[in-house]
Tab-separated table of C-alpha atoms in Angstrom:
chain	number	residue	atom	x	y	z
A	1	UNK	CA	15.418	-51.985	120.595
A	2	UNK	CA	14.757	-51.001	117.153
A	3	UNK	CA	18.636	-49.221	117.086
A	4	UNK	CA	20.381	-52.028	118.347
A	5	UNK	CA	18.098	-54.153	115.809
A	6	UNK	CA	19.271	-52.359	112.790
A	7	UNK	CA	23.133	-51.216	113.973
A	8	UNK	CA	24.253	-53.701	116.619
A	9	UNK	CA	25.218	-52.716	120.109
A	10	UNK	CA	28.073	-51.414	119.279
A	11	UNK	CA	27.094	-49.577	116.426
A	12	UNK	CA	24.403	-47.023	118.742
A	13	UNK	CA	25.943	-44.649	120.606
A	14	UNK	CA	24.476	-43.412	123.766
A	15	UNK	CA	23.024	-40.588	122.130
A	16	UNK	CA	21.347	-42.243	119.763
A	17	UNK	CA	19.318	-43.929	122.262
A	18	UNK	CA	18.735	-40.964	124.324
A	19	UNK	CA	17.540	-38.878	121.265
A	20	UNK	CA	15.417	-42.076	120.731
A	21	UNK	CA	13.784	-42.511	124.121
A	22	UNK	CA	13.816	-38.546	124.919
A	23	UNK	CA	15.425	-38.875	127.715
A	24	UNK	CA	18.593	-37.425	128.745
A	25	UNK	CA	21.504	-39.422	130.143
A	26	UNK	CA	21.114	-38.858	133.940
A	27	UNK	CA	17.292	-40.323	133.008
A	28	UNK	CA	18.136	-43.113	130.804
A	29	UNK	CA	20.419	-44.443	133.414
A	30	UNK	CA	17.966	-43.866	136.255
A	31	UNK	CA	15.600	-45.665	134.471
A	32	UNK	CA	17.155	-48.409	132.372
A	33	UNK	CA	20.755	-48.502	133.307
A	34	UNK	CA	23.933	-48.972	131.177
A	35	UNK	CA	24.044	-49.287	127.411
A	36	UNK	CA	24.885	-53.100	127.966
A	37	UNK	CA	21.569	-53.300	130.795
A	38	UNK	CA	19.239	-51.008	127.783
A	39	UNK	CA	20.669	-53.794	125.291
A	40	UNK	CA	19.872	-56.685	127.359
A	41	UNK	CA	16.162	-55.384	128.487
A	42	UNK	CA	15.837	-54.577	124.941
A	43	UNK	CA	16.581	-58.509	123.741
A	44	UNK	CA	14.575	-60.115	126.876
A	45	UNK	CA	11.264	-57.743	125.406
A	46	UNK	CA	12.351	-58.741	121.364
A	47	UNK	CA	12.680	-62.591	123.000
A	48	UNK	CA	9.155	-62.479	124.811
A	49	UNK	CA	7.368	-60.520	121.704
A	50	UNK	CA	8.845	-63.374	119.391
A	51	UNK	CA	7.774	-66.396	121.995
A	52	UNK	CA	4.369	-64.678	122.706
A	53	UNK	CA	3.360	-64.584	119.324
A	54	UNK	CA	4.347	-67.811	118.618
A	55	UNK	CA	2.340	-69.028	121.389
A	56	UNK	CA	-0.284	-67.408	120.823
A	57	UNK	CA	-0.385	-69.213	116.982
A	58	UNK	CA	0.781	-72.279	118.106
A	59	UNK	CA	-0.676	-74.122	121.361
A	60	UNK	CA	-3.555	-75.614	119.793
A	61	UNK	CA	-1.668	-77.529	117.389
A	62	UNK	CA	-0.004	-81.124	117.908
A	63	UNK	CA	3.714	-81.249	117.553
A	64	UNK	CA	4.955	-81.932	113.929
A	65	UNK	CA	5.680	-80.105	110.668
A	66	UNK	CA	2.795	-78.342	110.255
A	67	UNK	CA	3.525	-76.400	113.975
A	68	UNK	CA	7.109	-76.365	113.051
A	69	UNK	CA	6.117	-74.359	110.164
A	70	UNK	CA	4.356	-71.908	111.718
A	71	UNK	CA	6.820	-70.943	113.932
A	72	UNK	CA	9.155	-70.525	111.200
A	73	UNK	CA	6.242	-68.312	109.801
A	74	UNK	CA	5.904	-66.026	112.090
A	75	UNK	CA	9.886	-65.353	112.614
A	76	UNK	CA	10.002	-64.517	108.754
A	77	UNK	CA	7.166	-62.048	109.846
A	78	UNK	CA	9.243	-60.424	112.219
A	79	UNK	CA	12.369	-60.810	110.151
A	80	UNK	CA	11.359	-58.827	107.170
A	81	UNK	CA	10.103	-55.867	108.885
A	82	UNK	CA	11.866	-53.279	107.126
A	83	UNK	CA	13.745	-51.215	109.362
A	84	UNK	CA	16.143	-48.049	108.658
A	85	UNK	CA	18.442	-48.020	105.866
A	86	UNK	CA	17.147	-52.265	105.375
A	87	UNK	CA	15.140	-54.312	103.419
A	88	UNK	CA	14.356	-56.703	106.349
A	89	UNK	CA	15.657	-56.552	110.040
A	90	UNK	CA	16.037	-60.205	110.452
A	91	UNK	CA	16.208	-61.737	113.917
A	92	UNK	CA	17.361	-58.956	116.669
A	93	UNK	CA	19.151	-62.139	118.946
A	94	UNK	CA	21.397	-63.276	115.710
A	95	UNK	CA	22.408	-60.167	113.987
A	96	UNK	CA	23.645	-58.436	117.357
A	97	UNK	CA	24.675	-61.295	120.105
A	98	UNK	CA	27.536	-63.243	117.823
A	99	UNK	CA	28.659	-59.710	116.559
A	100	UNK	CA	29.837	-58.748	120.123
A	101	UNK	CA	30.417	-62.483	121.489
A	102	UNK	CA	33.581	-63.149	120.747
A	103	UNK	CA	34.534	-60.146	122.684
A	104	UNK	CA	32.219	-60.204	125.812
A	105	UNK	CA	31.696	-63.736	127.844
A	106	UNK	CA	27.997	-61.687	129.250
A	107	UNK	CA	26.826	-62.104	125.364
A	108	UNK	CA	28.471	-65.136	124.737
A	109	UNK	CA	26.429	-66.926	127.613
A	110	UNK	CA	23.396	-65.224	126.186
A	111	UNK	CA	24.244	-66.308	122.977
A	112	UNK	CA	24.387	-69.406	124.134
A	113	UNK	CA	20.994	-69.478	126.021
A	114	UNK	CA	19.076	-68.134	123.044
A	115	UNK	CA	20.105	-70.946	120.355
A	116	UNK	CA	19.639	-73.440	123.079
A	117	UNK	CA	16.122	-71.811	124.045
A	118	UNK	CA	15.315	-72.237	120.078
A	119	UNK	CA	16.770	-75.649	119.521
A	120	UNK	CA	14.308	-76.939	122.664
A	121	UNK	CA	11.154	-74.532	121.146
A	122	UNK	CA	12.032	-76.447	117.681
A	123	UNK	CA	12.321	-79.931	119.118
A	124	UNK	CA	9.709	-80.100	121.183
A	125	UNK	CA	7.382	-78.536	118.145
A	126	UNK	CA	8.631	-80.685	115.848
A	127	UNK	CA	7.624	-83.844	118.418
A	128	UNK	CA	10.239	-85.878	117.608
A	129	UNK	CA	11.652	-89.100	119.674
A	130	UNK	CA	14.081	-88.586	122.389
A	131	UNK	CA	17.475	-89.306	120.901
A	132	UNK	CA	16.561	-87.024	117.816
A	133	UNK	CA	15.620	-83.976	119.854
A	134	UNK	CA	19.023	-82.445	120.250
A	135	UNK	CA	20.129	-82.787	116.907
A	136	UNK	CA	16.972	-81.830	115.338
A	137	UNK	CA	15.928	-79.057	117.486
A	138	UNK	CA	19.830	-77.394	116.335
A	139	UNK	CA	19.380	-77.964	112.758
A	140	UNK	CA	16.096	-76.791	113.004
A	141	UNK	CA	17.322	-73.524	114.966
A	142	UNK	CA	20.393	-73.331	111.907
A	143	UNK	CA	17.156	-73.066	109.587
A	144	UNK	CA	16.013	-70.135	111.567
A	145	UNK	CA	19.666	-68.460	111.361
A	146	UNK	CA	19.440	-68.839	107.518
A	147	UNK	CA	16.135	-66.705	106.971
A	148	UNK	CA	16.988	-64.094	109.529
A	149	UNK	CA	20.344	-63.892	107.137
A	150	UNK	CA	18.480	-63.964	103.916
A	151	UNK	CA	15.775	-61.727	105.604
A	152	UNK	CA	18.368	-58.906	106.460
A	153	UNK	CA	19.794	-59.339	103.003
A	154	UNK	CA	16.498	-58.454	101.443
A	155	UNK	CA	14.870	-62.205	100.264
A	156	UNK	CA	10.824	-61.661	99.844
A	157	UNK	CA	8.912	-63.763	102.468
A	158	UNK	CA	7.426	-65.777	99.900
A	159	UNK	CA	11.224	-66.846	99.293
A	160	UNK	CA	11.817	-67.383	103.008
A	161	UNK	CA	8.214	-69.495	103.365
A	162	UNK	CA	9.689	-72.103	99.947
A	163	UNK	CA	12.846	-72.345	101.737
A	164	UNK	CA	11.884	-73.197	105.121
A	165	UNK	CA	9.281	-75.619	103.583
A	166	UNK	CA	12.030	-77.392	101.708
A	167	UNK	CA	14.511	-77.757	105.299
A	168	UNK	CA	11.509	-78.934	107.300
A	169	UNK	CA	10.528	-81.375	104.923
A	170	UNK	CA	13.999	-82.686	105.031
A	171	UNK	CA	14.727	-82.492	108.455
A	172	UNK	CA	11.114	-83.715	109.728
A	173	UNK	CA	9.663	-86.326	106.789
A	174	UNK	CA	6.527	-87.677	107.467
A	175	UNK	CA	8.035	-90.662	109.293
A	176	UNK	CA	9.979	-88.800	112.050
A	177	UNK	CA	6.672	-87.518	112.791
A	178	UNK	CA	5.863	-90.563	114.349
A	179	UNK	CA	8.908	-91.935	116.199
């Protein structure tokens, strides 16, 4: 995961990931498949990590900024882990799927099921009324884009934190709270 994380799927070469694992082909495919089946079980694990831990920080608290915030927390956690040769890593779904997208109609669809996943997690969070949820829950997820970009280019979290602060308080005022 970590590979594909820092140089794309296209980037890591089979025997990148076999020196990584320690396994040799013939055993890496046994066990895990193709490069495209190691990438995909390696975003499905990155995508349950990330909704685990925000679950785990987040179910006790009503829907509104405050647990909007927190999610966006805990992403700029995970996005400024340093990884090799970065500053921060920023989020493993948007650095890799758009890169190979436009190519590929297997991680266009996943693409697509990922920012749809977060505009729903944000919406539903944020506890907004019906008609806003789509739109909100999207800008919301555009929010997280920006400080997985910013993370990877090397912003401090304390950066990331002010910024999100400043979209949520935009996007969700006090006010939308309670439609």
């Amino acid at each position: 995961m970590k590979l594909f994380w820092d140089q794309g799927y296209s980037a890591t070469s089979l025997d990148q990931i076999c020196e990584a694992t320690g396994l040799n082909r013939p055993s890496l495919y046994r066990a895990f498949g193709d490069k495209k089946q190691i990438y995909f079980k390696a975003l499905r694990h990155y995508s349950e990590d990330a909704y685990r831990r925000v679950k785990a920080r987040v179910s006790d608290m009503p829907p509104g900024r405050e647990r909007v915030l927190a999610v966006l927390d805990i992403m700029i956690d995970i996005y400024t882990q340093p990884g090799t040769n970065l500053i921060g890593r920023g989020c493993f779904n948007l650095n890799t799927l758009p890169a190979e997208a436009g190519n590929d109609p297997e991680f266009r669809e996943e693409m697509q099921k990922q920012l749809d996943w977060m505009a729903r997690g944000f919406a539903n969070s944020a506890g907004v009324g019906d008609q806003k949820v789509e739109e909100l829950g999207k800008l919301l997820a555009m929010t997280q884009l920006g400080l997985s970009t910013l993370a990877r280019a090397g912003m401090p979290p304390d950066e990331l934190r002010s910024i999100a602060k400043a979209n949520v308080e935009r996007l969700l005022p006090p006010e939308a709270e309670q439609e």
